[in-house]
mmCIF file of C-alpha atoms in Angstrom:
data_model
loop_
_atom_site.group_PDB
_atom_site.id
_atom_site.type_symbol
_atom_site.label_atom_id
_atom_site.label_comp_id
_atom_site.label_asym_id
_atom_site.label_seq_id
_atom_site.Cartn_x
_atom_site.Cartn_y
_atom_site.Cartn_z
ATOM 1 C CA UNK A 18 -31.986 96.186 146.668
ATOM 2 C CA UNK A 19 -31.204 99.997 147.327
ATOM 3 C CA UNK A 20 -34.845 101.340 147.570
ATOM 4 C CA UNK A 21 -33.791 103.890 144.778
ATOM 5 C CA UNK A 22 -33.561 101.174 142.559
ATOM 6 C CA UNK A 23 -35.938 98.613 143.653
ATOM 7 C CA UNK A 24 -38.536 98.174 141.506
ATOM 8 C CA UNK A 25 -41.216 95.614 143.214
ATOM 9 C CA UNK A 26 -45.148 96.187 142.367
ATOM 10 C CA UNK A 27 -44.335 98.299 139.197
ATOM 11 C CA UNK A 28 -45.012 96.500 135.614
ATOM 12 C CA UNK A 29 -43.316 97.152 132.567
ATOM 13 C CA UNK A 30 -43.779 96.966 128.544
ATOM 14 C CA UNK A 31 -40.398 96.660 126.842
ATOM 15 C CA UNK A 32 -41.408 96.033 122.894
ATOM 16 C CA UNK A 33 -39.897 94.092 120.360
ATOM 17 C CA UNK A 34 -38.449 91.804 123.246
ATOM 18 C CA UNK A 35 -38.795 88.393 122.318
ATOM 19 C CA UNK A 36 -35.151 88.137 121.976
ATOM 20 C CA UNK A 37 -31.624 90.151 122.514
ATOM 21 C CA UNK A 38 -31.475 93.169 123.517
ATOM 22 C CA UNK A 39 -34.835 93.642 124.503
ATOM 23 C CA UNK A 40 -35.346 90.437 126.321
ATOM 24 C CA UNK A 41 -32.384 90.897 128.388
ATOM 25 C CA UNK A 42 -33.742 94.483 129.425
ATOM 26 C CA UNK A 43 -36.960 92.754 130.157
ATOM 27 C CA UNK A 44 -35.182 90.279 132.288
ATOM 28 C CA UNK A 45 -32.684 92.847 133.891
ATOM 29 C CA UNK A 46 -36.632 94.689 134.898
ATOM 30 C CA UNK A 47 -37.923 91.499 136.380
ATOM 31 C CA UNK A 48 -34.628 91.363 138.438
ATOM 32 C CA UNK A 49 -35.522 94.510 139.472
ATOM 33 C CA UNK A 50 -38.724 93.361 140.584
ATOM 34 C CA UNK A 51 -41.011 94.251 137.899
ATOM 35 C CA UNK A 52 -43.873 92.805 136.313
ATOM 36 C CA UNK A 53 -42.928 92.550 132.929
ATOM 37 C CA UNK A 54 -45.015 91.913 129.394
ATOM 38 C CA UNK A 55 -42.793 90.626 126.589
ATOM 39 C CA UNK A 56 -43.619 92.029 123.370
ATOM 40 C CA UNK A 57 -43.720 90.912 118.824
ATOM 41 C CA UNK A 58 -45.202 90.771 116.214
ATOM 42 C CA UNK A 59 -44.163 86.812 116.206
ATOM 43 C CA UNK A 60 -46.666 85.101 118.392
ATOM 44 C CA UNK A 61 -44.758 81.960 118.575
ATOM 45 C CA UNK A 62 -41.220 83.607 119.342
ATOM 46 C CA UNK A 63 -43.138 85.637 121.797
ATOM 47 C CA UNK A 64 -44.222 82.317 123.503
ATOM 48 C CA UNK A 65 -41.136 80.804 123.462
ATOM 49 C CA UNK A 66 -39.351 84.000 125.005
ATOM 50 C CA UNK A 67 -42.172 84.111 127.431
ATOM 51 C CA UNK A 68 -41.860 80.519 129.008
ATOM 52 C CA UNK A 69 -37.973 80.925 128.785
ATOM 53 C CA UNK A 70 -37.789 83.542 131.511
ATOM 54 C CA UNK A 71 -40.889 82.921 133.317
ATOM 55 C CA UNK A 72 -38.857 79.897 134.361
ATOM 56 C CA UNK A 73 -36.802 81.968 136.667
ATOM 57 C CA UNK A 74 -39.083 83.974 138.312
ATOM 58 C CA UNK A 75 -42.433 83.585 140.334
ATOM 59 C CA UNK A 76 -45.424 82.938 138.547
ATOM 60 C CA UNK A 77 -47.114 86.245 136.943
ATOM 61 C CA UNK A 78 -44.303 88.204 136.789
ATOM 62 C CA UNK A 79 -43.484 87.455 132.970
ATOM 63 C CA UNK A 80 -47.022 88.173 130.704
ATOM 64 C CA UNK A 81 -46.481 88.658 127.297
ATOM 65 C CA UNK A 82 -48.635 90.643 124.490
ATOM 66 C CA UNK A 83 -48.375 90.329 120.877
ATOM 67 C CA UNK A 84 -49.142 93.409 118.725
ATOM 68 C CA UNK A 85 -48.258 95.317 115.634
ATOM 69 C CA UNK A 86 -46.160 98.623 117.314
ATOM 70 C CA UNK A 87 -46.088 100.173 114.006
ATOM 71 C CA UNK A 88 -49.806 100.956 113.814
ATOM 72 C CA UNK A 89 -52.007 103.455 115.720
ATOM 73 C CA UNK A 90 -54.732 100.517 117.207
ATOM 74 C CA UNK A 91 -52.803 97.979 117.927
ATOM 75 C CA UNK A 92 -50.401 99.750 119.928
ATOM 76 C CA UNK A 93 -53.482 101.190 121.711
ATOM 77 C CA UNK A 94 -54.892 97.905 122.369
ATOM 78 C CA UNK A 95 -51.975 96.755 123.745
ATOM 79 C CA UNK A 96 -51.252 98.944 125.916
ATOM 80 C CA UNK A 97 -55.253 98.702 127.416
ATOM 81 C CA UNK A 98 -53.950 94.495 127.693
ATOM 82 C CA UNK A 99 -51.015 95.553 129.457
ATOM 83 C CA UNK A 100 -53.489 97.858 132.170
ATOM 84 C CA UNK A 101 -56.786 95.640 132.438
ATOM 85 C CA UNK A 102 -54.738 92.404 132.665
ATOM 86 C CA UNK A 103 -51.330 93.031 134.218
ATOM 87 C CA UNK A 104 -51.683 95.918 136.393
ATOM 88 C CA UNK A 105 -51.385 99.667 136.065
ATOM 89 C CA UNK A 106 -48.222 100.452 133.279
ATOM 90 C CA UNK A 107 -45.515 102.546 135.092
ATOM 91 C CA UNK A 108 -42.896 101.310 132.932
ATOM 92 C CA UNK A 109 -42.077 101.783 128.736
ATOM 93 C CA UNK A 110 -39.017 100.561 127.070
ATOM 94 C CA UNK A 111 -39.138 101.612 123.502
ATOM 95 C CA UNK A 112 -36.963 99.066 122.197
ATOM 96 C CA UNK A 113 -38.925 97.503 118.777
ATOM 97 C CA UNK A 114 -36.033 97.967 115.547
ATOM 98 C CA UNK A 115 -35.066 96.968 112.610
ATOM 99 C CA UNK A 116 -32.117 97.785 110.444
ATOM 100 C CA UNK A 117 -31.883 97.797 106.230
ATOM 101 C CA UNK A 118 -28.197 97.914 104.422
ATOM 102 C CA UNK A 119 -28.342 99.568 101.245
ATOM 103 C CA UNK A 120 -26.953 102.439 99.535
ATOM 104 C CA UNK A 121 -29.418 105.681 99.665
ATOM 105 C CA UNK A 122 -29.394 105.995 95.648
ATOM 106 C CA UNK A 123 -30.702 102.396 95.496
ATOM 107 C CA UNK A 124 -32.977 102.512 98.793
ATOM 108 C CA UNK A 125 -36.625 101.893 97.852
ATOM 109 C CA UNK A 126 -38.840 104.177 99.432
ATOM 110 C CA UNK A 127 -41.002 101.202 100.605
ATOM 111 C CA UNK A 128 -37.919 100.257 102.855
ATOM 112 C CA UNK A 129 -37.283 103.723 104.262
ATOM 113 C CA UNK A 130 -40.886 104.212 105.631
ATOM 114 C CA UNK A 131 -40.716 100.782 106.745
ATOM 115 C CA UNK A 132 -37.598 101.136 108.793
ATOM 116 C CA UNK A 133 -38.889 104.645 110.140
ATOM 117 C CA UNK A 134 -41.948 103.166 110.685
ATOM 118 C CA UNK A 135 -40.454 99.849 112.862
ATOM 119 C CA UNK A 136 -38.035 102.447 114.629
ATOM 120 C CA UNK A 137 -39.213 105.974 115.215
ATOM 121 C CA UNK A 138 -43.231 106.433 114.830
ATOM 122 C CA UNK A 139 -43.529 103.010 117.074
ATOM 123 C CA UNK A 140 -42.045 104.784 119.949
ATOM 124 C CA UNK A 141 -44.354 107.501 119.182
ATOM 125 C CA UNK A 142 -47.236 105.055 118.802
ATOM 126 C CA UNK A 143 -47.108 103.311 122.338
ATOM 127 C CA UNK A 144 -45.463 105.996 123.898
ATOM 128 C CA UNK A 145 -48.703 107.757 123.590
ATOM 129 C CA UNK A 146 -50.991 105.215 124.598
ATOM 130 C CA UNK A 147 -48.902 104.607 127.708
ATOM 131 C CA UNK A 148 -48.479 108.389 128.737
ATOM 132 C CA UNK A 149 -52.604 108.739 128.159
ATOM 133 C CA UNK A 150 -52.585 106.387 131.040
ATOM 134 C CA UNK A 151 -49.908 107.800 132.886
ATOM 135 C CA UNK A 152 -50.171 110.925 132.257
ATOM 136 C CA UNK A 153 -53.847 111.136 135.054
ATOM 137 C CA UNK A 154 -52.289 108.566 137.385
ATOM 138 C CA UNK A 155 -49.081 111.867 137.618
ATOM 139 C CA UNK A 156 -46.133 109.236 137.341
ATOM 140 C CA UNK A 157 -44.473 107.171 134.593
ATOM 141 C CA UNK A 158 -40.985 106.674 133.218
ATOM 142 C CA UNK A 159 -40.679 105.986 129.212
ATOM 143 C CA UNK A 160 -37.099 104.585 127.832
ATOM 144 C CA UNK A 161 -36.528 104.287 124.521
ATOM 145 C CA UNK A 162 -33.749 103.431 123.025
ATOM 146 C CA UNK A 163 -31.901 104.960 120.307
ATOM 147 C CA UNK A 164 -28.037 104.594 119.274
ATOM 148 C CA UNK A 165 -24.984 106.314 118.779
ATOM 149 C CA UNK A 166 -26.437 107.040 115.470
ATOM 150 C CA UNK A 167 -28.520 109.370 116.967
ATOM 151 C CA UNK A 168 -25.076 111.250 116.594
ATOM 152 C CA UNK A 169 -22.782 109.308 114.038
ATOM 153 C CA UNK A 170 -23.754 108.246 110.439
ATOM 154 C CA UNK A 171 -22.434 105.249 108.601
ATOM 155 C CA UNK A 172 -23.172 104.673 104.885
ATOM 156 C CA UNK A 173 -25.714 102.259 103.704
ATOM 157 C CA UNK A 174 -27.784 103.026 106.679
ATOM 158 C CA UNK A 175 -30.050 105.975 106.167
ATOM 159 C CA UNK A 176 -33.196 105.288 107.382
ATOM 160 C CA UNK A 177 -31.548 104.040 110.912
ATOM 161 C CA UNK A 178 -29.514 107.097 111.455
ATOM 162 C CA UNK A 179 -32.802 109.060 110.285
ATOM 163 C CA UNK A 180 -34.931 107.015 112.678
ATOM 164 C CA UNK A 181 -32.399 107.594 115.581
ATOM 165 C CA UNK A 182 -31.954 110.892 115.322
ATOM 166 C CA UNK A 183 -35.383 111.328 115.280
ATOM 167 C CA UNK A 184 -36.050 109.604 118.187
ATOM 168 C CA UNK A 185 -33.608 111.175 120.671
ATOM 169 C CA UNK A 186 -35.783 114.650 119.660
ATOM 170 C CA UNK A 187 -38.987 112.690 119.949
ATOM 171 C CA UNK A 188 -37.250 111.902 123.731
ATOM 172 C CA UNK A 189 -37.108 115.664 124.142
ATOM 173 C CA UNK A 190 -40.692 116.220 122.864
ATOM 174 C CA UNK A 191 -42.208 113.952 125.097
ATOM 175 C CA UNK A 192 -40.331 115.796 127.984
ATOM 176 C CA UNK A 193 -41.609 118.610 126.880
ATOM 177 C CA UNK A 194 -45.136 117.527 126.740
ATOM 178 C CA UNK A 195 -45.522 115.123 130.007
ATOM 179 C CA UNK A 196 -42.591 115.929 132.285
ATOM 180 C CA UNK A 197 -45.256 118.206 134.214
ATOM 181 C CA UNK A 198 -47.745 115.333 134.706
ATOM 182 C CA UNK A 199 -44.826 113.488 136.649
ATOM 183 C CA UNK A 200 -43.201 111.650 134.020
ATOM 184 C CA UNK A 201 -39.957 111.008 133.286
ATOM 185 C CA UNK A 202 -38.630 110.409 129.700
ATOM 186 C CA UNK A 203 -34.803 109.466 128.412
ATOM 187 C CA UNK A 204 -33.528 107.850 126.165
ATOM 188 C CA UNK A 205 -30.219 105.656 125.839
ATOM 189 C CA UNK A 206 -27.513 105.361 122.811
ATOM 190 C CA UNK A 207 -26.091 101.831 122.885
ATOM 191 C CA UNK A 208 -22.508 102.117 121.006
ATOM 192 C CA UNK A 209 -22.078 98.816 118.905
ATOM 193 C CA UNK A 210 -23.601 95.476 121.100
ATOM 194 C CA UNK A 211 -22.779 91.831 120.425
ATOM 195 C CA UNK A 212 -25.638 89.944 120.120
ATOM 196 C CA UNK A 213 -27.245 87.232 117.861
ATOM 197 C CA UNK A 214 -28.238 89.772 115.624
ATOM 198 C CA UNK A 215 -24.997 91.592 115.020
ATOM 199 C CA UNK A 216 -22.431 88.018 115.226
ATOM 200 C CA UNK A 217 -22.306 88.578 111.254
ATOM 201 C CA UNK A 218 -20.134 91.749 111.883
ATOM 202 C CA UNK A 219 -18.626 90.336 115.133
ATOM 203 C CA UNK A 220 -17.302 87.511 112.511
ATOM 204 C CA UNK A 221 -16.000 90.488 109.806
ATOM 205 C CA UNK A 222 -12.480 90.284 110.529
ATOM 206 C CA UNK A 223 -12.944 93.853 108.717
ATOM 207 C CA UNK A 224 -15.617 95.677 110.710
ATOM 208 C CA UNK A 225 -14.506 93.890 113.635
ATOM 209 C CA UNK A 226 -11.049 95.660 113.943
ATOM 210 C CA UNK A 227 -12.725 98.943 112.583
ATOM 211 C CA UNK A 228 -15.182 98.298 116.054
ATOM 212 C CA UNK A 229 -12.050 97.775 118.339
ATOM 213 C CA UNK A 230 -10.041 100.604 116.700
ATOM 214 C CA UNK A 231 -12.603 102.869 117.168
ATOM 215 C CA UNK A 232 -14.158 101.914 120.410
ATOM 216 C CA UNK A 233 -11.898 103.436 123.111
ATOM 217 C CA UNK A 234 -12.773 100.667 125.612
ATOM 218 C CA UNK A 235 -11.652 98.096 122.720
ATOM 219 C CA UNK A 236 -14.469 96.010 123.173
ATOM 220 C CA UNK A 237 -17.880 95.590 122.222
ATOM 221 C CA UNK A 238 -20.840 96.435 124.075
ATOM 222 C CA UNK A 239 -22.540 92.839 125.569
ATOM 223 C CA UNK A 240 -26.466 93.752 126.541
ATOM 224 C CA UNK A 241 -25.917 93.628 130.386
ATOM 225 C CA UNK A 242 -23.764 96.944 129.978
ATOM 226 C CA UNK A 243 -27.315 97.928 129.218
ATOM 227 C CA UNK A 244 -29.073 96.886 132.039
ATOM 228 C CA UNK A 245 -28.163 99.102 135.222
ATOM 229 C CA UNK A 246 -28.524 102.145 133.221
ATOM 230 C CA UNK A 247 -32.167 101.455 132.035
ATOM 231 C CA UNK A 248 -32.740 99.433 135.585
ATOM 232 C CA UNK A 249 -31.895 103.265 136.934
ATOM 233 C CA UNK A 250 -33.958 105.152 134.018
ATOM 234 C CA UNK A 251 -36.876 103.253 135.175
ATOM 235 C CA UNK A 252 -36.272 103.600 139.236
ATOM 236 C CA UNK A 253 -36.743 106.528 141.620
ATOM 237 C CA UNK A 254 -32.809 106.839 141.738
ATOM 238 C CA UNK A 255 -33.664 109.111 138.316
ATOM 239 C CA UNK A 256 -36.647 111.316 139.036
ATOM 240 C CA UNK A 257 -34.989 114.221 137.965
ATOM 241 C CA UNK A 258 -33.910 112.995 135.113
ATOM 242 C CA UNK A 259 -35.754 114.225 132.020
ATOM 243 C CA UNK A 260 -34.886 114.507 128.977
ATOM 244 C CA UNK A 261 -32.003 112.887 128.477
ATOM 245 C CA UNK A 262 -29.809 110.646 126.108
ATOM 246 C CA UNK A 263 -27.768 108.547 127.795
ATOM 247 C CA UNK A 264 -24.384 106.985 125.288
ATOM 248 C CA UNK A 265 -23.510 103.656 126.398
ATOM 249 C CA UNK A 266 -20.583 102.998 123.604
ATOM 250 C CA UNK A 267 -17.393 101.988 125.505
ATOM 251 C CA UNK A 268 -16.716 105.969 125.192
ATOM 252 C CA UNK A 269 -17.045 105.884 120.683
ATOM 253 C CA UNK A 270 -18.729 109.210 120.319
ATOM 254 C CA UNK A 271 -16.326 110.867 122.548
ATOM 255 C CA UNK A 272 -13.154 110.364 120.226
ATOM 256 C CA UNK A 273 -12.046 111.233 116.991
#
C-alpha cells in the first residue's frame, strides 16, 4: 500500500456502524490497516456485526462499543472506552443518522428533535469527546458523514435537511477551533446510495427513474463508492485538507 494511505497502527471509531454505510466504511478503514471500533445502540446487532467483520481480520483488529451517541455522558464514556481498551483514537467517523419522512405541517416536534439529535448533535458530542483526547496529542482525523441534502432539499424530510446542513457547518466550526492543534476535520456528502435501508426507494419504479434521470452518472451510488474518499480523508494523504465537504453524488449537485 502507498504509505500515504496506510492506516496501520491507527485506531478508528465509526458511529452507527453495525450495518449499512457505516459498516462499509468501517471495513474500508480496516482494510487500509486501521484497528476499528464499531458502534451502535443495539448490542445484539453490534455483536453480530463485530463477529462477522472480525472473521476477515487478525485478532483484535475489530472491536465494538455500544453507546448512545445522542447522550453527552455516553459519548464521553464511549470515547474513553476506546482510549483505554483499544488505543489512542486517531480517526473518528461520525456516521450515525436516521431519517423521518413526514410533511412539515404534520411533523411532531419530538420527531424533529430526534432527527436533529441523532444526525447533528451526536457529531458534536462524540466529536468533542474525541477532540478532547486528540488536541493534547496534536493530531487526529474527524470525518462527518453529511448528504447531498446539505445543499439540496426534498419535501417531507425537513429535519434531515436541517441536520445535514448544520453538520456541514459544524465541520467548518470544528476546523476553525481545532485545526491549529493538528486536527483535520472534513465531511463527505453522499448522494443516493443503494443499501438495505434504501432498497424500498430503489424498488419504487417512479423514484428510481427520477434518481437515474437526476444523476449524470445514471446510477445509484454504492457504499464502496464512499470507501476511497473516507480512507483518503483518514490518511496522511489529506494532511492539508481541512473544513471541506466532498460531494460523492455522481454529479447530482452540479446539474439542474
